């Protein structure tokens, strides 16, 4: 809709020569604009356009193909909430994997659990890891710990080779468009199930429960066919459209609603606490109703 | 930042002749744009520019001076959360008032409590009430109930005349700019205290805990000087910037954390449930930390 389209996806120069990033939400007839304080990095990798910008509201922001992914100021919320719920539910998470999450935020959170011996970060685009390492990741945490192993591979192909391996698997997938689409298909959920140990737990990013409850409903429907224990939990991420966001946890044996939380590593966390853990499973009435609709 | 500024505040015609409303957040270097499906109403009242637009994401949206106020699709969240927490905490709310809230959403929620005999809705601009009545309010609920009394008056002046009157007072104020600024000043909180009965309860809209925690901190600081029981609670409103929003409840006698909630009228509500009521008082770590900072 904007004039002066810039060469980068989603970026526009306004008439007064300010550069703005516009997150276009055509299915909602909405756009969210951020003035770019500095365009710190941009490149076209073989997979996508990667940029890192400085914003006033959220500090540094990783942008892929014109869509904001994670920010310096509120990224901790997503990283903590996708990671700690499963890690604290499993009594002894030893081997952990995450598909996506090239910014390594979830991996840093998982490192806080002392039983962890190995964290496999599976990312399709090595440039995302490098750009985040340069501009966003706290390198000291990330590089000095030998437990983190980066696997540069398509997550959908990688997961098919894993059998009975992981205590906790985090599916840090982007929205179901483009490269991530296979991570929403039926077979993927079976592969996830098979990759887990007998008492393993998986967590799926499952979208906005306000704007796109279909993604959430489909995720729940798919995992309920495989896992005996399935729950959805929520958190508030200001940089995500609408703010409210969902994750779905699928477990073979351990129920997060019955977890004692003695092991929850919340002392250095900025969002999660034992009370926040429990409250995150309480769904507002309209979301519960949407999920109960046939 | 946009070209083609239209005559209405915040509205712009794009080059392809689409009309968009731009919610300008200059302190964040952000803008949020909504394509206007239809401009249903606009006028310049003696107090402000009032418009009602049709949006895809939120249905009908009341816009004052270019800033979205309440929407048809997610307005229930704000209306329920500003109203039910105090109404269910007070064992017998008989006389209720609300400052602001010309859309009468909170009043409709308060009507659900059988002990209520009178609800005074204090609104400075009668045109807001009329526009909402035409385009947004469910008229049947609103007009047929004789318990609702509309008072067309400046809330700051009106409150000074009320002494020992109300069991519950809801301060449905807009942000601390322009006409609402007096509703954030020290004397106002004393007037609110004085307007309540000996076991009265007030609730204040207290802003975004992410973007503007100073408003929240100042509100808490002011009411703590007067009320023995003060708590902040949160909800997720997708049409508000950042999504997460705060209210502060100030009570002379009844503690919402100890309320039995038998009286909570949640059966016809769409957001609040007894569990959501309790969970709303649990603050994410970073918000708790901000409030504890000196």
Coordinates of C-alpha atoms in Angstrom, one line a residue:
Chain A
X1 CA 0.0 0.0 0.0
X2 CA 2.9 2.3 0.6
X3 CA 4.7 4.5 -1.9
X4 CA 8.5 4.5 -2.3
X5 CA 8.9 0.8 -2.0
X6 CA 12.5 0.1 -1.2
X7 CA 14.5 -2.8 -2.6
X8 CA 14.1 -4.8 0.6
X9 CA 10.9 -6.7 1.2
X10 CA 8.6 -4.7 3.5
X11 CA 10.9 -1.7 3.7
X12 CA 9.8 1.7 2.4
X13 CA 11.4 5.1 2.3
X14 CA 8.9 7.8 3.3
X15 CA 8.9 11.1 1.5
X16 CA 11.0 12.6 4.3
X17 CA 13.6 9.9 3.7
X18 CA 12.9 8.0 6.8
X19 CA 13.1 4.2 6.3
X20 CA 10.2 2.2 7.7
X21 CA 9.6 -1.6 7.9
X22 CA 6.0 -2.5 7.2
X23 CA 4.7 -5.8 8.5
X24 CA 1.9 -6.5 6.1
X25 CA -1.0 -8.5 7.4
X26 CA -3.2 -8.7 4.3
X27 CA -5.6 -11.3 5.7
X28 CA -6.5 -8.7 8.4
X29 CA -6.2 -5.6 6.2
X30 CA -3.7 -4.3 8.7
X31 CA -0.1 -3.1 8.6
X32 CA 2.3 -2.5 11.5
X33 CA 5.1 0.0 10.8
X34 CA 8.4 0.4 12.6
X35 CA 10.7 3.3 11.9
X36 CA 14.2 1.8 11.2
X37 CA 16.6 3.5 13.5
X38 CA 19.5 1.7 11.7
X39 CA 19.6 -1.0 9.1
X40 CA 22.4 -3.0 10.7
X41 CA 22.5 -5.9 8.3
X42 CA 20.8 -7.2 5.2
X43 CA 21.5 -10.0 2.8
X44 CA 19.7 -12.4 0.5
X45 CA 20.6 -15.9 1.7
X46 CA 19.8 -19.0 -0.4
X47 CA 16.7 -19.4 1.7
X48 CA 15.4 -15.9 2.5
X49 CA 16.0 -12.2 2.9
X50 CA 17.6 -11.6 6.3
X51 CA 17.9 -8.2 7.9
X52 CA 18.6 -6.9 11.4
X53 CA 17.2 -3.5 12.3
X54 CA 17.2 -1.2 15.2
X55 CA 13.8 -0.1 16.4
X56 CA 12.7 2.2 19.3
X57 CA 9.9 0.0 20.6
X58 CA 11.8 -3.3 20.6
X59 CA 15.5 -2.7 20.1
X60 CA 17.2 -4.9 17.6
X61 CA 14.8 -6.9 15.5
X62 CA 15.5 -9.9 13.3
X63 CA 13.4 -9.7 10.1
X64 CA 13.1 -12.6 7.6
X65 CA 11.4 -11.8 4.2
X66 CA 10.0 -8.6 5.7
X67 CA 8.4 -10.3 8.7
X68 CA 9.6 -9.5 12.3
X69 CA 10.8 -12.7 14.0
X70 CA 12.4 -11.9 17.3
X71 CA 13.4 -8.7 19.1
X72 CA 16.1 -7.9 21.7
X73 CA 13.6 -6.3 24.1
X74 CA 10.8 -8.9 24.2
X75 CA 12.4 -12.0 22.7
X76 CA 12.9 -13.4 26.2
X77 CA 9.2 -14.0 26.5
X78 CA 9.0 -16.4 23.5
X79 CA 12.3 -18.0 24.4
X80 CA 11.4 -18.7 28.0
X81 CA 7.8 -19.9 27.3
X82 CA 8.7 -22.3 24.5
X83 CA 11.4 -23.8 26.6
X84 CA 10.8 -23.9 30.3
X85 CA 7.3 -25.4 30.4
X86 CA 8.6 -28.7 28.9
X87 CA 11.9 -28.6 30.6
X88 CA 10.3 -28.2 34.0
X89 CA 7.7 -30.8 33.3
X90 CA 10.2 -33.5 32.4
X91 CA 11.9 -34.8 35.6
X92 CA 15.2 -35.3 33.9
X93 CA 15.6 -33.7 30.5
X94 CA 19.0 -35.0 29.3
X95 CA 18.9 -34.8 25.5
X96 CA 17.0 -31.8 23.9
X97 CA 16.4 -30.7 20.4
X98 CA 14.9 -27.6 18.8
X99 CA 13.8 -27.2 15.2
X100 CA 14.2 -23.6 14.1
X101 CA 15.3 -21.0 16.6
X102 CA 18.4 -19.9 14.8
X103 CA 18.7 -17.0 17.3
X104 CA 19.5 -19.7 19.9
X105 CA 17.3 -18.0 22.5
X106 CA 15.5 -21.3 23.4
X107 CA 18.9 -23.1 23.5
X108 CA 20.2 -20.6 26.1
X109 CA 17.2 -21.2 28.3
X110 CA 17.5 -25.0 28.0
X111 CA 21.2 -24.7 29.2
X112 CA 19.9 -23.6 32.6
X113 CA 18.8 -27.2 33.3
X114 CA 21.7 -29.1 34.9
X115 CA 20.7 -32.6 33.7
X116 CA 21.0 -31.5 30.1
X117 CA 23.9 -33.1 28.2
X118 CA 23.1 -32.3 24.6
X119 CA 21.1 -29.6 22.8
X120 CA 20.7 -30.0 19.1
X121 CA 19.7 -26.8 17.3
X122 CA 18.4 -27.7 13.8
X123 CA 18.3 -24.7 11.5
X124 CA 17.9 -24.7 7.8
X125 CA 19.7 -21.4 7.1
X126 CA 23.2 -21.0 8.7
X127 CA 23.2 -17.3 7.8
X128 CA 20.4 -16.7 10.4
X129 CA 22.6 -18.2 13.1
X130 CA 25.5 -16.1 12.0
X131 CA 23.6 -12.8 11.8
X132 CA 22.0 -13.4 15.2
X133 CA 25.4 -14.4 16.6
X134 CA 26.8 -11.0 15.4
X135 CA 24.0 -8.8 16.3
X136 CA 21.8 -10.4 18.9
X137 CA 23.0 -13.6 20.6
X138 CA 25.0 -13.2 23.8
X139 CA 28.0 -15.0 22.4
X140 CA 29.5 -15.9 25.7
X141 CA 26.5 -18.0 26.7
X142 CA 26.2 -19.6 23.4
X143 CA 29.6 -20.4 22.2
X144 CA 31.3 -21.4 25.4
X145 CA 29.0 -24.2 26.2
X146 CA 29.9 -27.5 24.5
X147 CA 26.5 -29.0 25.0
X148 CA 25.0 -27.0 22.1
X149 CA 25.3 -28.7 18.7
X150 CA 24.2 -26.8 15.6
X151 CA 22.7 -29.0 12.8
X152 CA 22.3 -27.2 9.5
X153 CA 19.5 -29.1 7.9
X154 CA 15.9 -28.9 6.9
X155 CA 14.0 -29.8 10.1
X156 CA 11.5 -31.8 8.2
X157 CA 14.2 -34.1 6.8
X158 CA 16.2 -34.2 10.0
X159 CA 13.3 -35.3 12.2
X160 CA 12.7 -38.4 10.0
X161 CA 16.1 -39.7 11.0
X162 CA 15.6 -39.4 14.7
X163 CA 14.1 -42.3 16.6
X164 CA 13.6 -42.6 20.3
X165 CA 16.2 -39.9 20.9
X166 CA 15.0 -36.8 22.7
X167 CA 13.5 -36.1 26.1
X168 CA 12.3 -32.7 25.0
X169 CA 11.8 -31.4 21.4
X170 CA 10.9 -27.8 20.8
X171 CA 9.3 -26.9 17.4
X172 CA 10.2 -23.2 17.0
X173 CA 8.5 -23.0 13.6
X174 CA 7.5 -19.8 11.8
X175 CA 4.0 -19.3 10.4
X176 CA 2.6 -22.0 8.1
X177 CA 3.7 -20.3 4.9
X178 CA 6.7 -20.8 2.7
X179 CA 9.6 -23.0 4.1
X180 CA 7.8 -23.9 7.4
X181 CA 4.7 -25.4 5.7
X182 CA 5.9 -29.0 6.1
X183 CA 6.2 -28.5 9.8
X184 CA 2.4 -28.3 10.0
X185 CA 1.6 -31.4 8.0
X186 CA 0.3 -34.7 9.4
X187 CA 3.4 -36.8 8.9
X188 CA 5.5 -34.3 10.8
X189 CA 3.7 -34.9 14.0
X190 CA 4.3 -38.6 13.7
X191 CA 8.0 -38.0 13.1
X192 CA 8.1 -35.8 16.2
X193 CA 6.4 -38.6 18.3
X194 CA 8.9 -41.1 17.0
X195 CA 11.9 -38.9 17.7
X196 CA 11.0 -38.7 21.4
X197 CA 11.9 -41.2 24.2
X198 CA 9.2 -43.2 25.9
X199 CA 8.5 -40.3 28.3
X200 CA 9.4 -37.5 25.9
X201 CA 7.7 -34.1 25.5
X202 CA 7.2 -31.9 22.5
X203 CA 6.2 -28.2 22.3
X204 CA 4.8 -26.6 19.2
X205 CA 4.5 -22.9 18.4
X206 CA 0.8 -22.8 17.5
X207 CA 0.0 -19.3 16.5
X208 CA -2.2 -16.4 17.6
X209 CA -5.3 -17.8 19.3
X210 CA -7.2 -14.6 18.4
X211 CA -6.3 -14.0 14.8
X212 CA -5.7 -17.6 13.7
X213 CA -7.3 -20.1 16.0
X214 CA -7.5 -22.6 13.1
X215 CA -3.7 -23.2 13.2
X216 CA -4.1 -23.9 16.9
X217 CA -7.1 -26.1 16.5
X218 CA -5.4 -28.1 13.8
X219 CA -2.2 -28.5 15.8
X220 CA -4.2 -29.8 18.8
X221 CA -6.2 -32.1 16.6
X222 CA -3.1 -33.6 15.1
X223 CA -1.2 -34.2 18.3
X224 CA -4.2 -35.5 20.2
X225 CA -4.2 -38.4 17.7
X226 CA -0.7 -39.4 18.9
X227 CA -0.1 -38.1 22.5
X228 CA -2.1 -39.0 25.6
X229 CA -1.4 -35.6 27.3
X230 CA -2.0 -32.4 25.3
X231 CA -2.4 -28.9 26.6
X232 CA -2.4 -25.4 25.1
X233 CA -0.8 -22.5 27.0
X234 CA -0.5 -18.8 26.4
X235 CA 1.7 -15.9 26.9
X236 CA 1.7 -12.2 26.0
X237 CA 4.4 -11.1 23.4
X238 CA 4.0 -7.3 22.7
X239 CA 5.9 -7.5 19.3
X240 CA 3.6 -10.2 17.9
X241 CA 0.4 -9.1 16.2
X242 CA -2.4 -9.0 18.8
X243 CA 0.0 -9.8 21.7
X244 CA -1.5 -13.0 22.8
X245 CA 0.3 -16.2 21.6
X246 CA -0.2 -19.9 22.0
X247 CA 2.0 -23.0 22.4
X248 CA 0.9 -26.6 22.5
X249 CA 2.6 -29.1 24.6
X250 CA 2.3 -32.8 23.8
X251 CA 3.6 -35.4 26.3
X252 CA 3.8 -39.2 26.4
X253 CA 3.9 -39.5 30.2
X254 CA 4.4 -36.3 32.2
X255 CA 1.6 -33.9 32.7
X256 CA 2.5 -30.2 33.1
X257 CA -0.6 -29.6 35.1
X258 CA 0.7 -32.1 37.7
X259 CA 4.3 -31.0 37.6
X260 CA 5.7 -30.0 41.1
X261 CA 7.9 -27.2 39.5
X262 CA 10.7 -27.7 42.0
X263 CA 13.0 -28.0 39.0
X264 CA 11.7 -24.9 37.1
X265 CA 14.8 -22.7 36.5
X266 CA 12.9 -19.4 36.9
X267 CA 15.2 -17.5 39.2
X268 CA 17.1 -15.9 36.3
X269 CA 14.1 -15.8 34.0
X270 CA 12.4 -12.5 33.2
X271 CA 8.9 -13.8 32.3
X272 CA 8.2 -17.2 33.8
X273 CA 7.7 -17.9 37.4
X274 CA 6.0 -21.0 39.0
X275 CA 2.8 -18.9 39.2
X276 CA 3.1 -17.8 35.6
X277 CA 3.7 -21.4 34.5
X278 CA 0.4 -22.5 36.0
X279 CA -1.6 -19.4 34.9
X280 CA -0.4 -19.8 31.3
X281 CA -2.7 -22.9 31.0
X282 CA -5.8 -21.0 31.9
X283 CA -7.5 -19.9 28.7
X284 CA -9.9 -17.0 28.4
X285 CA -13.5 -18.0 27.8
X286 CA -13.6 -17.1 24.1
X287 CA -10.4 -19.1 23.3
X288 CA -11.7 -22.2 25.2
X289 CA -15.0 -21.9 23.2
X290 CA -13.2 -21.6 19.9
X291 CA -11.2 -24.8 20.7
X292 CA -14.4 -26.7 21.7
X293 CA -16.2 -25.8 18.4
X294 CA -16.5 -28.6 16.0
Chain B
X1 CA 4.7 9.9 8.0
X2 CA 2.1 9.0 5.3
X3 CA 1.3 11.0 2.2
X4 CA -2.2 11.9 1.1
X5 CA -3.3 13.0 4.6
X6 CA -7.1 13.0 4.6
X7 CA -9.1 15.7 6.3
X8 CA -9.9 13.4 9.3
X9 CA -7.2 12.9 12.0
X10 CA -5.2 9.8 11.4
X11 CA -6.9 8.9 8.1
X12 CA -5.1 8.8 4.8
X13 CA -6.0 8.0 1.3
X14 CA -3.4 5.7 -0.3
X15 CA -2.5 6.2 -3.9
X16 CA -4.9 3.4 -5.0
X17 CA -7.7 5.4 -3.3
X18 CA -8.0 3.0 -0.3
X19 CA -8.7 4.8 2.9
X20 CA -6.6 3.8 5.9
X21 CA -6.6 4.8 9.6
X22 CA -3.1 5.1 11.0
X23 CA -2.7 4.9 14.8
X24 CA 0.4 6.9 15.3
X25 CA 2.6 6.0 18.2
X26 CA 5.4 8.6 18.0
X27 CA 6.9 7.7 21.3
X28 CA 7.6 4.2 19.9
X29 CA 8.3 5.2 16.3
X30 CA 5.5 2.9 15.3
X31 CA 2.3 3.1 13.4
X32 CA -0.5 0.6 13.2
X33 CA -2.7 0.8 10.1
X34 CA -6.2 -0.4 9.5
X35 CA -7.8 -0.4 6.1
X36 CA -11.2 1.3 6.4
X37 CA -13.8 -1.0 5.0
X38 CA -16.4 1.7 5.5
X39 CA -16.4 5.1 7.2
X40 CA -19.8 4.7 8.9
X41 CA -19.8 8.0 10.7
X42 CA -17.7 11.0 11.4
X43 CA -18.2 14.3 13.1
X44 CA -16.4 16.9 15.0
X45 CA -18.1 17.2 18.4
X46 CA -17.4 20.1 20.7
X47 CA -14.9 17.8 22.5
X48 CA -13.3 15.7 19.8
X49 CA -13.4 14.1 16.4
X50 CA -15.6 11.0 16.5
X51 CA -15.6 8.4 13.8
X52 CA -16.9 4.8 13.5
X53 CA -15.2 2.6 10.9
X54 CA -15.6 -0.9 9.7
X55 CA -12.3 -3.0 9.9
X56 CA -11.6 -6.5 8.9
X57 CA -9.6 -7.5 12.0
X58 CA -11.9 -6.0 14.6
X59 CA -15.2 -5.2 13.0
X60 CA -16.6 -1.8 13.9
X61 CA -14.2 0.4 15.7
X62 CA -14.9 3.7 17.6
X63 CA -12.1 6.2 16.9
X64 CA -11.6 9.4 18.8
X65 CA -9.2 12.0 17.5
X66 CA -7.6 9.3 15.3
X67 CA -7.0 6.8 18.1
X68 CA -8.9 3.5 18.3
X69 CA -10.9 3.2 21.5
X70 CA -13.1 0.1 21.4
X71 CA -14.0 -2.5 18.8
X72 CA -17.0 -4.7 18.2
X73 CA -14.9 -7.9 18.1
X74 CA -12.6 -7.6 21.1
X75 CA -14.3 -4.8 23.2
X76 CA -15.8 -7.5 25.4
X77 CA -12.4 -8.2 26.9
X78 CA -11.9 -4.7 28.2
X79 CA -15.6 -4.3 29.2
X80 CA -15.6 -7.6 31.2
X81 CA -12.2 -7.1 32.8
X82 CA -12.8 -3.5 34.0
X83 CA -16.2 -4.5 35.5
X84 CA -16.4 -8.0 36.8
X85 CA -13.3 -8.0 39.0
X86 CA -14.7 -5.3 41.3
X87 CA -18.3 -6.4 41.0
X88 CA -17.5 -10.0 42.1
X89 CA -15.1 -8.8 44.9
X90 CA -17.8 -6.6 46.5
X91 CA -20.3 -8.9 48.3
X92 CA -23.3 -6.6 47.5
X93 CA -22.6 -4.0 44.8
X94 CA -25.8 -1.8 44.9
X95 CA -24.8 1.6 43.5
X96 CA -22.2 1.7 40.8
X97 CA -20.7 4.4 38.7
X98 CA -18.3 4.6 35.8
X99 CA -16.4 7.6 34.5
X100 CA -16.0 7.4 30.8
X101 CA -17.1 4.3 28.9
X102 CA -19.6 6.1 26.7
X103 CA -20.0 3.0 24.7
X104 CA -21.8 1.6 27.8
X105 CA -20.0 -1.8 27.5
X106 CA -19.0 -1.8 31.2
X107 CA -22.5 -0.7 32.2
X108 CA -24.0 -3.7 30.4
X109 CA -21.6 -6.0 32.3
X110 CA -22.5 -4.4 35.6
X111 CA -26.2 -5.0 34.9
X112 CA -25.6 -8.7 35.2
X113 CA -25.3 -8.3 39.0
X114 CA -28.7 -8.7 40.6
X115 CA -28.0 -6.5 43.7
X116 CA -27.4 -3.5 41.4
X117 CA -30.0 -0.8 41.7
X118 CA -28.3 2.1 40.0
X119 CA -25.5 2.5 37.5
X120 CA -24.3 6.1 36.7
X121 CA -22.4 6.5 33.5
X122 CA -20.5 9.8 33.5
X123 CA -19.5 10.8 30.0
X124 CA -18.3 14.3 29.0
X125 CA -19.4 14.0 25.4
X126 CA -23.0 13.0 24.7
X127 CA -22.2 12.4 21.0
X128 CA -20.0 9.5 21.9
X129 CA -22.9 7.8 23.6
X130 CA -25.2 8.6 20.6
X131 CA -22.7 7.3 18.0
X132 CA -22.1 4.1 19.9
X133 CA -25.8 3.6 20.5
X134 CA -26.4 3.9 16.7
X135 CA -23.5 1.8 15.5
X136 CA -22.2 -0.4 18.4
X137 CA -24.2 -0.7 21.5
X138 CA -26.8 -3.5 21.7
X139 CA -29.7 -1.1 22.2
X140 CA -32.0 -3.6 23.7
X141 CA -29.7 -4.3 26.6
X142 CA -28.9 -0.7 27.2
X143 CA -32.0 1.3 26.8
X144 CA -34.6 -1.1 28.3
X145 CA -33.0 -1.2 31.7
X146 CA -34.0 1.7 34.0
X147 CA -31.1 1.2 36.3
X148 CA -28.6 2.9 34.0
X149 CA -28.5 6.7 34.3
X150 CA -26.4 8.8 31.9
X151 CA -24.7 11.8 33.4
X152 CA -23.3 14.2 30.8
X153 CA -20.6 15.9 32.7
X154 CA -16.8 16.2 33.0
X155 CA -15.9 13.3 35.2
X156 CA -13.3 15.3 37.1
X157 CA -15.9 17.9 38.1
X158 CA -18.6 15.3 38.8
X159 CA -16.6 13.2 41.1
X160 CA -15.9 16.1 43.4
X161 CA -19.7 16.3 44.2
X162 CA -19.9 12.6 45.2
X163 CA -19.4 11.7 48.8
X164 CA -19.8 8.2 50.3
X165 CA -22.1 7.2 47.4
X166 CA -20.8 4.2 45.5
X167 CA -20.0 0.6 46.2
X168 CA -18.1 0.2 42.9
X169 CA -16.6 3.0 40.8
X170 CA -14.9 2.2 37.4
X171 CA -12.5 4.7 35.9
X172 CA -12.7 3.9 32.2
X173 CA -10.3 6.7 31.3
X174 CA -8.4 7.1 28.1
X175 CA -4.6 7.7 28.0
X176 CA -3.2 10.6 30.0
X177 CA -3.2 13.1 27.2
X178 CA -5.8 15.8 26.3
X179 CA -9.2 15.7 28.1
X180 CA -8.4 12.7 30.3
X181 CA -5.3 14.3 31.9
X182 CA -7.1 15.4 35.1
X183 CA -8.1 11.8 35.8
X184 CA -4.4 11.0 36.4
X185 CA -3.7 13.8 38.9
X186 CA -3.3 13.4 42.7
X187 CA -6.6 15.1 43.8
X188 CA -8.6 12.9 41.5
X189 CA -7.6 9.8 43.5
X190 CA -8.7 11.5 46.7
X191 CA -12.1 12.4 45.1
X192 CA -12.5 8.8 44.0
X193 CA -11.8 7.6 47.6
X194 CA -14.3 10.0 49.0
X195 CA -17.0 9.1 46.5
X196 CA -16.9 5.4 47.7
X197 CA -18.8 3.9 50.6
X198 CA -16.9 2.6 53.6
X199 CA -16.4 -0.7 51.8
X200 CA -16.2 0.6 48.3
X201 CA -13.9 -0.5 45.5
X202 CA -12.5 1.5 42.5
X203 CA -10.9 0.2 39.4
X204 CA -8.6 2.3 37.2
X205 CA -7.5 1.6 33.6
X206 CA -3.8 1.9 34.1
X207 CA -2.2 1.4 30.7
X208 CA 0.2 -0.9 28.9
X209 CA 2.6 -2.6 31.4
X210 CA 5.0 -3.1 28.6
X211 CA 5.1 0.2 26.8
X212 CA 4.2 2.6 29.6
X213 CA 4.8 1.1 33.0
X214 CA 5.3 4.6 34.4
X215 CA 1.6 5.2 34.1
X216 CA 0.9 2.0 36.0
X217 CA 3.5 2.7 38.6
X218 CA 2.2 6.2 39.3
X219 CA -1.3 4.9 39.5
X220 CA -0.3 2.3 42.0
X221 CA 1.7 4.8 44.0
X222 CA -1.2 7.3 44.2
X223 CA -3.8 4.8 45.3
X224 CA -1.6 3.1 47.8
X225 CA -1.4 6.3 49.7
X226 CA -5.2 6.1 50.2
X227 CA -6.5 2.5 50.0
X228 CA -5.4 -0.4 52.2
X229 CA -5.9 -3.0 49.4
X230 CA -4.3 -2.4 46.0
X231 CA -3.6 -4.9 43.3
X232 CA -2.8 -4.8 39.6
X233 CA -4.3 -7.3 37.2
X234 CA -3.8 -7.9 33.5
X235 CA -5.6 -9.1 30.4
X236 CA -4.8 -9.5 26.7
X237 CA -6.6 -7.1 24.3
X238 CA -5.5 -7.8 20.7
X239 CA -6.6 -4.3 19.4
X240 CA -4.5 -2.5 22.0
X241 CA -0.8 -1.8 21.2
X242 CA 1.3 -4.7 22.5
X243 CA -1.8 -6.6 23.5
X244 CA -1.2 -6.8 27.3
X245 CA -3.1 -4.3 29.4
X246 CA -3.4 -3.4 33.1
X247 CA -6.1 -2.4 35.5
X248 CA -5.5 -1.4 39.1
X249 CA -8.1 -2.2 41.7
X250 CA -8.2 -0.2 45.0
X251 CA -10.4 -1.4 47.8
X252 CA -11.3 -0.2 51.3
X253 CA -12.2 -3.5 52.8
X254 CA -12.7 -6.4 50.3
X255 CA -9.7 -8.2 48.9
X256 CA -10.1 -9.6 45.4
X257 CA -7.4 -12.2 46.2
X258 CA -9.6 -13.5 49.0
X259 CA -13.0 -13.3 47.1
X260 CA -14.9 -16.6 46.9
X261 CA -16.2 -15.7 43.4
X262 CA -19.5 -17.4 44.0
X263 CA -21.1 -14.2 42.8
X264 CA -19.0 -13.8 39.6
X265 CA -21.4 -13.5 36.7
X266 CA -19.2 -15.3 34.2
X267 CA -21.6 -17.7 32.6
X268 CA -22.6 -15.3 29.9
X269 CA -19.1 -13.7 29.7
X270 CA -16.7 -14.4 26.9
X271 CA -13.4 -13.7 28.6
X272 CA -13.6 -13.9 32.3
X273 CA -14.1 -17.1 34.3
X274 CA -13.3 -17.8 37.9
X275 CA -9.9 -19.2 36.8
X276 CA -9.2 -16.2 34.6
X277 CA -10.1 -13.8 37.4
X278 CA -7.5 -15.4 39.7
X279 CA -4.8 -15.8 37.0
X280 CA -5.2 -12.1 36.0
X281 CA -3.4 -11.1 39.2
X282 CA -0.3 -13.1 38.4
X283 CA 2.2 -10.8 36.8
X284 CA 5.0 -11.9 34.5
X285 CA 8.4 -11.5 36.1
X286 CA 9.5 -8.5 34.1
X287 CA 6.4 -6.5 35.0
X288 CA 6.7 -7.4 38.7
X289 CA 10.3 -6.3 38.6
X290 CA 9.4 -3.0 36.9
X291 CA 6.8 -2.3 39.6
X292 CA 9.3 -3.1 42.4
X293 CA 11.9 -0.6 40.9
X294 CA 12.3 2.6 42.9

